[in-house]
Coordinates of C-alpha atoms and ligand atoms in Angstrom, one line a residue:
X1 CA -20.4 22.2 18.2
X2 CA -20.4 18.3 18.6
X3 CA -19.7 16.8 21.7
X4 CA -18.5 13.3 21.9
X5 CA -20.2 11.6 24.8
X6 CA -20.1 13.6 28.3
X7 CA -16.9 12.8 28.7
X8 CA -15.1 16.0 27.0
X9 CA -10.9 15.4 26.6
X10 CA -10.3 15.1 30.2
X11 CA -12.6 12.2 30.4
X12 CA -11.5 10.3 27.1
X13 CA -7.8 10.4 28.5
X14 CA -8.8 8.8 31.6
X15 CA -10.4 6.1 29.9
X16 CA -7.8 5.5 28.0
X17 CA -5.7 6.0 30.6
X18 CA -7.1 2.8 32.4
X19 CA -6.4 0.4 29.2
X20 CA -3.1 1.4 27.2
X21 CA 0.3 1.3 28.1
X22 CA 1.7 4.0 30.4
X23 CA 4.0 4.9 27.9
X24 CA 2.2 5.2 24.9
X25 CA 0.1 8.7 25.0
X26 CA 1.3 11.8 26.9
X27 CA -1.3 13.3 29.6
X28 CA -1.2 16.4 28.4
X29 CA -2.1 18.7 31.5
X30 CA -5.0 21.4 31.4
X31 CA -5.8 22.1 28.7
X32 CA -5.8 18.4 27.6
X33 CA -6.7 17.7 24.2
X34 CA -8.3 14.3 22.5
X35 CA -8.0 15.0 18.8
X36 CA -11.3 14.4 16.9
X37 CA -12.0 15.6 13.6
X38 CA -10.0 18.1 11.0
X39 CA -9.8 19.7 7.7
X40 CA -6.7 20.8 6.0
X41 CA -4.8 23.0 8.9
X42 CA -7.3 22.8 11.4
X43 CA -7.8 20.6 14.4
X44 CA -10.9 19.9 16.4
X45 CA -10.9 18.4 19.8
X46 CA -14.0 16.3 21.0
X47 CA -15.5 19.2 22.2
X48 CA -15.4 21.2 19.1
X49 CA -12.7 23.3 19.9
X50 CA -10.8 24.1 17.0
X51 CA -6.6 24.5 16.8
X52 CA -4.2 25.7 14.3
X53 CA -2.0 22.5 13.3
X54 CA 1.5 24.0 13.1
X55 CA 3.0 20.3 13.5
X56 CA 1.1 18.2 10.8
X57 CA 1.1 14.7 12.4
X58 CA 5.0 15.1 13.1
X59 CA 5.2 16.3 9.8
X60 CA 3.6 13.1 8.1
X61 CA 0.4 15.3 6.9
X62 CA 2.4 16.9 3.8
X63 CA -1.4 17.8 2.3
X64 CA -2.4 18.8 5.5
X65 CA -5.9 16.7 7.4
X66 CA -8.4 14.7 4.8
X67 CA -7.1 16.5 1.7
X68 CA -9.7 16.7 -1.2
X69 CA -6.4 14.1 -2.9
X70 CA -6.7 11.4 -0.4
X71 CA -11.1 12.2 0.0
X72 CA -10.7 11.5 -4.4
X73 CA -8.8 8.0 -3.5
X74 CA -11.2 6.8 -1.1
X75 CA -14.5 7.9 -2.6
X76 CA -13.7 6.4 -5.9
X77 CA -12.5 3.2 -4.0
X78 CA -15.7 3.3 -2.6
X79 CA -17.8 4.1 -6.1
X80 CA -15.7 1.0 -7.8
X81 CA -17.5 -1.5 -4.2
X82 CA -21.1 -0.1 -5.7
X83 CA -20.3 -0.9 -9.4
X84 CA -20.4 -4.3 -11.2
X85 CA -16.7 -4.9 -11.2
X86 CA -15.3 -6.7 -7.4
X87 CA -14.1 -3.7 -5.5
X88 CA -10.4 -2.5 -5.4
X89 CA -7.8 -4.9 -3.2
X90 CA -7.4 -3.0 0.0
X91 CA -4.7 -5.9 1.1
X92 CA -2.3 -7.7 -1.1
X93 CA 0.2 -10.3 -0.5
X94 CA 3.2 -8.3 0.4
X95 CA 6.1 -10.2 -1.1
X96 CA 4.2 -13.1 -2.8
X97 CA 1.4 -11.7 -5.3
X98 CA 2.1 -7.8 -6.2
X99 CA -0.7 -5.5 -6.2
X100 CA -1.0 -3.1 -8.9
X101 CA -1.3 0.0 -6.6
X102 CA 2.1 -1.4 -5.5
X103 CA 3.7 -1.2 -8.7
X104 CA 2.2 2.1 -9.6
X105 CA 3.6 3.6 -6.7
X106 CA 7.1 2.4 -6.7
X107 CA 7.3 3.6 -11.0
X108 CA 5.9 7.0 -9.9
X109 CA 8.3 7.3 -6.7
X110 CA 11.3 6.0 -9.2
X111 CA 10.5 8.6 -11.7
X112 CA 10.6 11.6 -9.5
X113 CA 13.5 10.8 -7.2
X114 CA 17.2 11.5 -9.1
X115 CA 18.4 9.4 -11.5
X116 CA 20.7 7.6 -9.2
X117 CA 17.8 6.0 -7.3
X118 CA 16.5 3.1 -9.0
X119 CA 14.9 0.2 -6.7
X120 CA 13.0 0.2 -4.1
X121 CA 11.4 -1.1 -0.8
X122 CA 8.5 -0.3 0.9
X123 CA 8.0 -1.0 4.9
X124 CA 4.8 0.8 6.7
X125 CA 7.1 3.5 9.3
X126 CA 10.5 5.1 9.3
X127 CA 11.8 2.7 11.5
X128 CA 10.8 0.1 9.5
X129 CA 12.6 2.0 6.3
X130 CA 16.3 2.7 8.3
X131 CA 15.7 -0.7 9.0
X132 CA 16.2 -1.7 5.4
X133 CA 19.0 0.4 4.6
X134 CA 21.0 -0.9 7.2
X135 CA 20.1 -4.5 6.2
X136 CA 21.1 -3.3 2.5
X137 CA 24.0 -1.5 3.5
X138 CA 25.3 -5.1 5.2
X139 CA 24.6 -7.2 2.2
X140 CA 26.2 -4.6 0.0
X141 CA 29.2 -4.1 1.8
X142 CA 30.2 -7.6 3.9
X143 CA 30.0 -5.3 6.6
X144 CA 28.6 -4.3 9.8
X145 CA 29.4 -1.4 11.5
X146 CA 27.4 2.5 11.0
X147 CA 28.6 5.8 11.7
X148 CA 25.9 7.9 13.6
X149 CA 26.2 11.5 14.7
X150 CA 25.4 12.8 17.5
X151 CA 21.8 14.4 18.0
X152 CA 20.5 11.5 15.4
X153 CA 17.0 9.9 15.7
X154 CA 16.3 7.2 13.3
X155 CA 13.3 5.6 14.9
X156 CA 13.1 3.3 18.5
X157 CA 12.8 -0.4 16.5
X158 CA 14.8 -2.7 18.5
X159 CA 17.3 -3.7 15.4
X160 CA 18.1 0.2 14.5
X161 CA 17.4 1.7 18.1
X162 CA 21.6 1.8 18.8
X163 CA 21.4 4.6 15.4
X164 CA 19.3 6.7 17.2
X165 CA 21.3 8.8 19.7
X166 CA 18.7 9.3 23.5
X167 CA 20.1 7.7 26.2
X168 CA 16.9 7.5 27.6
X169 CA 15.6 6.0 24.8
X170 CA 18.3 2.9 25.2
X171 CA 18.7 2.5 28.8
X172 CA 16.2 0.1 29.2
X173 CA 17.0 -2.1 26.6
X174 CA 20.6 -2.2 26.4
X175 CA 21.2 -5.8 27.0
X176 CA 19.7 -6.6 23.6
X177 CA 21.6 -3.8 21.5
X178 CA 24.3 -3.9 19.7
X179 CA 26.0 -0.6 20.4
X180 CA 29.3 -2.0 19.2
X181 CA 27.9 -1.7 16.5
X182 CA 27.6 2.0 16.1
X183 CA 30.6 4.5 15.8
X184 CA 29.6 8.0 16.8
X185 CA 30.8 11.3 15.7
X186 CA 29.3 14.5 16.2
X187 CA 26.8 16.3 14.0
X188 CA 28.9 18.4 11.4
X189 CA 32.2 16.5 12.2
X190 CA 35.8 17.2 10.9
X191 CA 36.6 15.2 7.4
X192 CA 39.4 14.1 9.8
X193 CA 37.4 12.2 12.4
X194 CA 35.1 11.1 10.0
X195 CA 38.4 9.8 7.5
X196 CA 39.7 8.0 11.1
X197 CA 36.5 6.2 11.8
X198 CA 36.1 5.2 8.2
X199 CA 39.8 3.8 8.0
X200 CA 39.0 0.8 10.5
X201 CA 37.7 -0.3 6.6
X202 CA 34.6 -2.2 8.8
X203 CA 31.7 0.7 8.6
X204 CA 28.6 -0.7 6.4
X205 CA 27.0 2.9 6.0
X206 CA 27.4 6.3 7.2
X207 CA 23.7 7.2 8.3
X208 CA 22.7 11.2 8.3
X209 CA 19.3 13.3 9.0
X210 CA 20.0 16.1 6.3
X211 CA 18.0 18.1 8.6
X212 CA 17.8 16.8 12.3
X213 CA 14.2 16.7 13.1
X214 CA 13.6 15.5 16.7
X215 CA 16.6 17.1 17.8
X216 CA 15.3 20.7 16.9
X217 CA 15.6 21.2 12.8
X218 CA 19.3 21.5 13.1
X219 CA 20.1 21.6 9.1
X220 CA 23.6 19.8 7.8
X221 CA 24.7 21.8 5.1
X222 CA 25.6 20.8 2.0
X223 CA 29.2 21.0 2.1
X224 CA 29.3 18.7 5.4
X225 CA 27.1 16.5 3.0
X226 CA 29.6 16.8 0.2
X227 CA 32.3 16.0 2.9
X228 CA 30.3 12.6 3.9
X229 CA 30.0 11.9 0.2
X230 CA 33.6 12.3 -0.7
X231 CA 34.6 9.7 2.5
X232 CA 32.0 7.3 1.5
X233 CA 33.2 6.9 -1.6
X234 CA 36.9 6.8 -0.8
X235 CA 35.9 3.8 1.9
X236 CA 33.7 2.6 0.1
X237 CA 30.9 2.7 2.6
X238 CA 27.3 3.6 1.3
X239 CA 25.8 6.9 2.5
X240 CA 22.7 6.9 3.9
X241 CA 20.4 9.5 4.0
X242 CA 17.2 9.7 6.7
X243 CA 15.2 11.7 4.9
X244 CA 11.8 10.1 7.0
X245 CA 10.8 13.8 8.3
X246 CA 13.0 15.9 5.5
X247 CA 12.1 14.1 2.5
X248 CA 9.7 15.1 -0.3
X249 CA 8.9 19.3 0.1
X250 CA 9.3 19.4 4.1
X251 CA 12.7 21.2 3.6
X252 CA 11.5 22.8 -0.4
X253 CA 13.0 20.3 -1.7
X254 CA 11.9 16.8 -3.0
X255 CA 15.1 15.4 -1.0
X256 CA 18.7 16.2 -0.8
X257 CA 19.8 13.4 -2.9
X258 CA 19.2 16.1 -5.6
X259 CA 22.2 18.3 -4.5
X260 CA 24.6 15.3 -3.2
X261 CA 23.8 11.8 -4.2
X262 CA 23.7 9.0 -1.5
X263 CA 23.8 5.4 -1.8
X264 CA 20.0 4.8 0.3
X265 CA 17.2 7.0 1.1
X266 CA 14.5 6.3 3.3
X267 CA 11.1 8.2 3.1
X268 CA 8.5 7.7 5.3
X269 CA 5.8 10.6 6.9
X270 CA 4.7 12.4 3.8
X271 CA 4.8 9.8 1.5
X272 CA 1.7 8.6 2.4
X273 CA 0.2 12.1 3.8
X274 CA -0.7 10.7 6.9
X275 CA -1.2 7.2 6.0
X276 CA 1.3 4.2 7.0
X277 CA 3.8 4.0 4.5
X278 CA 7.4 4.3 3.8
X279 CA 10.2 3.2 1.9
X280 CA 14.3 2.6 1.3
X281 CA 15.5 3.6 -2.0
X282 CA 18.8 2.8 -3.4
X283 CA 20.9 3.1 -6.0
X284 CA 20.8 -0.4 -8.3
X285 CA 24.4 -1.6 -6.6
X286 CA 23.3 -1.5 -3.4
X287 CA 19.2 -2.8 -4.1
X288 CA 20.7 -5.8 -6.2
X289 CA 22.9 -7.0 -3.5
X290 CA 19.7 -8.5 -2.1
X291 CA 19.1 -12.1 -3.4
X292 CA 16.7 -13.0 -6.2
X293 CA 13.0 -14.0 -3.7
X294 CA 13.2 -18.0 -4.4
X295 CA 9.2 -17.4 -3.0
X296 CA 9.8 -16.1 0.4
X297 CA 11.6 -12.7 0.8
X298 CA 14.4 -12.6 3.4
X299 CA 12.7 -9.1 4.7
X300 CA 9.0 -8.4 4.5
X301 CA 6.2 -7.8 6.7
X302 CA 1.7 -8.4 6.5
X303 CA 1.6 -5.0 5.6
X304 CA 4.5 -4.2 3.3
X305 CA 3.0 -2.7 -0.4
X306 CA -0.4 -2.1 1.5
X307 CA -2.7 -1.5 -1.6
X308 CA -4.8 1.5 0.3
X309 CA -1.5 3.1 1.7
X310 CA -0.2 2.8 -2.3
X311 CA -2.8 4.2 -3.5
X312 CA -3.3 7.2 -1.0
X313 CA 0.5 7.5 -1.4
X314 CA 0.6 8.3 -5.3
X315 CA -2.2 10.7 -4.8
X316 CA -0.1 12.4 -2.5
X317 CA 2.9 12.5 -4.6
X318 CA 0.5 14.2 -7.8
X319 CA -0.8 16.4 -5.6
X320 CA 2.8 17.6 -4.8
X321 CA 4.2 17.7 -8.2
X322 CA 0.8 19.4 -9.4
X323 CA 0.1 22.4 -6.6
X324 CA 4.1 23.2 -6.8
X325 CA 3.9 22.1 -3.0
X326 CA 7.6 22.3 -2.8
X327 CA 8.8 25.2 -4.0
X328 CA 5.6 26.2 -2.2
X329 CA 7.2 25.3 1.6
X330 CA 10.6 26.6 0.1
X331 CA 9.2 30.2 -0.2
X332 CA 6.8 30.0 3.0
X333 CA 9.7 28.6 4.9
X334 CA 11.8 31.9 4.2
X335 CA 9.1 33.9 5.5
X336 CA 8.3 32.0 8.6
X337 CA 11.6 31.7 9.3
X338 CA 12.1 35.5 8.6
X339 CA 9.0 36.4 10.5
X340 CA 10.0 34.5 13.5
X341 CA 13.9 35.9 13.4
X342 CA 12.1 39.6 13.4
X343 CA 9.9 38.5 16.4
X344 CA 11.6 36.9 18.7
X345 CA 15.3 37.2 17.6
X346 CA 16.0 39.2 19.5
X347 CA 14.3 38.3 22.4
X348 CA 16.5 37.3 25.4
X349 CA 14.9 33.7 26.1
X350 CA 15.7 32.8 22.6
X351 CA 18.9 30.7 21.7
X352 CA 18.4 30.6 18.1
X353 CA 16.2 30.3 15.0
X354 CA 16.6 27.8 12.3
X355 CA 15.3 25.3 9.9
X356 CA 14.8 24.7 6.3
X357 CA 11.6 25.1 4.3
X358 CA 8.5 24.1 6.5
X359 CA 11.0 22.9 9.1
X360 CA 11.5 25.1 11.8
X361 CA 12.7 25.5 15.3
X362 CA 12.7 28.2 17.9
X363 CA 15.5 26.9 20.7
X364 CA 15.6 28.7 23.7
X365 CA 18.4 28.8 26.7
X366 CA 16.4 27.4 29.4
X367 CA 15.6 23.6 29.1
X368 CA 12.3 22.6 29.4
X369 CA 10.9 26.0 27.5
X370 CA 10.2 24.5 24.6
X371 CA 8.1 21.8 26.4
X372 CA 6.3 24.7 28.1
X373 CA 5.4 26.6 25.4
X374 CA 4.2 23.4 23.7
X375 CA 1.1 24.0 26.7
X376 CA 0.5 27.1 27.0
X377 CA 0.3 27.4 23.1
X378 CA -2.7 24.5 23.2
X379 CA -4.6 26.5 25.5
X380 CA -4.3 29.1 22.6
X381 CA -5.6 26.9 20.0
X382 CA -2.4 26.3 18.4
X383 CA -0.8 22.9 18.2
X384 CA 3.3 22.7 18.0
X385 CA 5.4 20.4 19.0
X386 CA 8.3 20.1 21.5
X387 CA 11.8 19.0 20.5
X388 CA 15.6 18.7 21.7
X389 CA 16.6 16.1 23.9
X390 CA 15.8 18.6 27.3
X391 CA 12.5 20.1 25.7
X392 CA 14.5 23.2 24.7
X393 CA 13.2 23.9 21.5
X394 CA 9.6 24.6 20.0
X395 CA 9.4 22.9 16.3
X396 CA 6.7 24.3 13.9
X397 CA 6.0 21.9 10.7
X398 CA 2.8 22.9 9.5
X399 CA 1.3 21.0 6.4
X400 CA 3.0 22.0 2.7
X401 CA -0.5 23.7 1.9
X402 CA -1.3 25.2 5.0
X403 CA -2.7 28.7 4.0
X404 CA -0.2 31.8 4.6
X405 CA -2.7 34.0 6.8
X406 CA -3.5 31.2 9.4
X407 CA 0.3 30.0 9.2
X408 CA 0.9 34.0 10.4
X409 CA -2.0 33.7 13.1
X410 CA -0.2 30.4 14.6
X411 CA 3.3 32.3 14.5
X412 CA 1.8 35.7 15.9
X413 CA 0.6 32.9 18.9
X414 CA 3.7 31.7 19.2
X415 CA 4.9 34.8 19.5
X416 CA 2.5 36.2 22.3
X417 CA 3.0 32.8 24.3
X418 CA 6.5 33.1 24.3
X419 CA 5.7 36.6 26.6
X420 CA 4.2 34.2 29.1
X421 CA 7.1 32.0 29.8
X422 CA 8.5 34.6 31.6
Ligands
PLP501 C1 14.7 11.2 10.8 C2 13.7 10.1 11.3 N1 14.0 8.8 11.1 C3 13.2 7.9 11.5 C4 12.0 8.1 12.2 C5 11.2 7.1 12.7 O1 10.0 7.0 12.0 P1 8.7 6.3 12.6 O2 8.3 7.0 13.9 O3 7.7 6.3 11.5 O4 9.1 4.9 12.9 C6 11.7 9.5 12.5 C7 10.5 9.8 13.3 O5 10.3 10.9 13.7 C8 12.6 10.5 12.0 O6 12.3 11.8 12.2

């Protein structure tokens, strides 16, 4: 196999470790691992090691590593640079001069989302997309004020970082947030404390992760979402669902707007499969109470509508619609989930189970257990991620196309390591 250099992982993170930011890549201990090449499920480090991928990029590689969908975009953007016609635009001008990958995308993305959902607009990352609804949420209402729930993470950009619940992740930055800003309640709240926090008549938006993903997959329900619903509309504050890790087939289902309609959505991870894009989609009430662009939009970024990301985007979302990837993680996600509750439900280190569709977690009692089985598991070949705010849980979100028999293999690893945190 390949090797990279001399330098193997070890050496790669301590170069790196000499230039970036302390806080910006985690030193993985022995085995370390530098990510270097991959196809579909599988992950090679520089040395040529290869690793199951039960956590797709956070979840972001719906299609799993340099799908034959994206490899089509790319190489025909490549065959258009050789032919006589100027080569594709790979970047636009975001909110002056449209490109048409931009308006391709947004059409296709209008079309498949529920009718409710008419307008949107597109940022690069999920924080980027909260940030958005909340800015729409304000203009739509005259108001200013969110209702969060405990256990929420909805991204660490200054503006939105109050949303997201991690102490840690605040602590630091406090003096420039506007926490007063925020009303919390806990996950799965009474209609009561959420019809008391609603009553001051000030909350903008009512922000909710269908499925909490950073937290450990802790699913909602859909009568707690009908609950949020019902108040939103009797306070008239717009619902907002997160959908960054849950929407479009993560859960097995394109996004729970489809069951209980909310005022904004924001997608981000698997819309572009991997590639930096996301979006805020609202209903046409809430997207039209953003002025008319006079020639310089009041929100926009470089990088907003990036032609590539578009284009890489749609591919992904045909490549959904076409393989049945949804319904797809629906049915694998029963069996993993199964699979896992047979194996280690039992088991006495094991808290619980849960998840929707290719979202899963295993918590366990002790803290930290997650985080340790996140290492033992990558010197096993098999890369999952730890979650919960004390590294309790263990989340596995494979890609939507990862094949069943090495989606068993990962688990039965998973299943063996958890015999060695004893
Ligand atoms: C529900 C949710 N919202 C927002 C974000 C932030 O997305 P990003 O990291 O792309 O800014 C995440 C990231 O994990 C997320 O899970």
């Amino acid at each position: 196999m390949e090797l990279v250099g001399t330098t193997g992982n070890e050496g790669y993170l301590q170069r790196l470790k000499a230039v970036e930011c302390p806080d910006a890549t985690f030193p993985a201990i022995e085995p370390s691992l530098v990510m270097h090449r991959a196809s579909g499920s599988v992950v090679f480090d520089v040395r040529g090691t290869a690793y199951i991928d039960l956590c797709a990029g956070f979840g972001a590689l719906a299609l799993g590593h340099n799908p034959p969908a994206h490899r089509q975009v790319l190489v025909s953007r490549l065959y258009e640079a050789e032919s006589e016609l100027a080569p594709l635009i790979t970047h636009g001008m975001g909110d002056v001069y449209p490109s048409s990958a931009k308006v391709n995308l947004i059409s296709y993305l209008i079309d498949l989302l529920p009718p409710g959902l008419t307008m949107a607009a597109l940022a690069l990352t999920g924080s980027q997309a909260v940030e958005i609804a909340v800015k729409t949420a304000m203009l739509a209402t005259g108001r200013s004020r969110f209702v969060v729930f405990g256990g929420s993470y909805h991204g660490l950009d200054l503006g939105i970082l109050p949303l997201t619940e991690r102490a840690d992740f605040k602590a630091p930055f406090r003096g420039f947030l506007r926490e007063d800003k925020v009303v919390p309640l806990s996950f799965r709240c009474s209609e009561a404390e959420l019809e008391h926090a609603l009553s001051s008549g000030d909350i903008a938006g009512v922000i909710v992760e269908p499925v909490q993903g950073r937290t450990g997959c802790r699913p909602a329900g859909l009568t707690w979402l009908e609950m949020l619903r019902r108040q939103c509309d009797k306070h008239s504050s717009m619902l907002i669902y997160d959908e960054v890790f849950t929407g479009l087939g993560r859960t097995g289902q394109l996004t729970f707007a489809e069951h209980v309609p909310c005022d904004l959505l924001c997608l981000g991870k698997a819309f572009g499969g991997g590639f930096p894009i996301s979006a805020c989609i609202g209903t046409t009430a809430a997207m039209t109470a953003w002025p008319a662009s006079k020639g310089e939009a009041i929100h926009t970024g470089t990088f907003f509508g990036h032609p590539l990301s578009c284009d890489i985007a749609l591919a992904t979302l045909k490549e959904m619609r076409e393989s049945d990837l949804i319904d797809r993680a629906r049915n694998l996600g029963l069996e993993a989930l199964s699979w896992l509750k047979t194996a280690l439900g039992e088991d006495p280190l094991v808290q619980d189970i849960r998840g929707e569709g290719l979202m899963l977690a295993i918590e366990f009692k002790k803290d930290g257990n997650g985080a340790r089985l996140m290492d033992i598991l990558r010197a096993q070949g098999v890369i999952a991620l730890a979650s919960g705010s004390r590294g309790e849980s263990l989340s596995i979100t494979p890609a939507l196309n990862i094949p069943r028999p090495l989606l068993i293999s990962g688990l039965e690893a998973v299943k063996a390591s958890v015999n060695l945190l004893r």
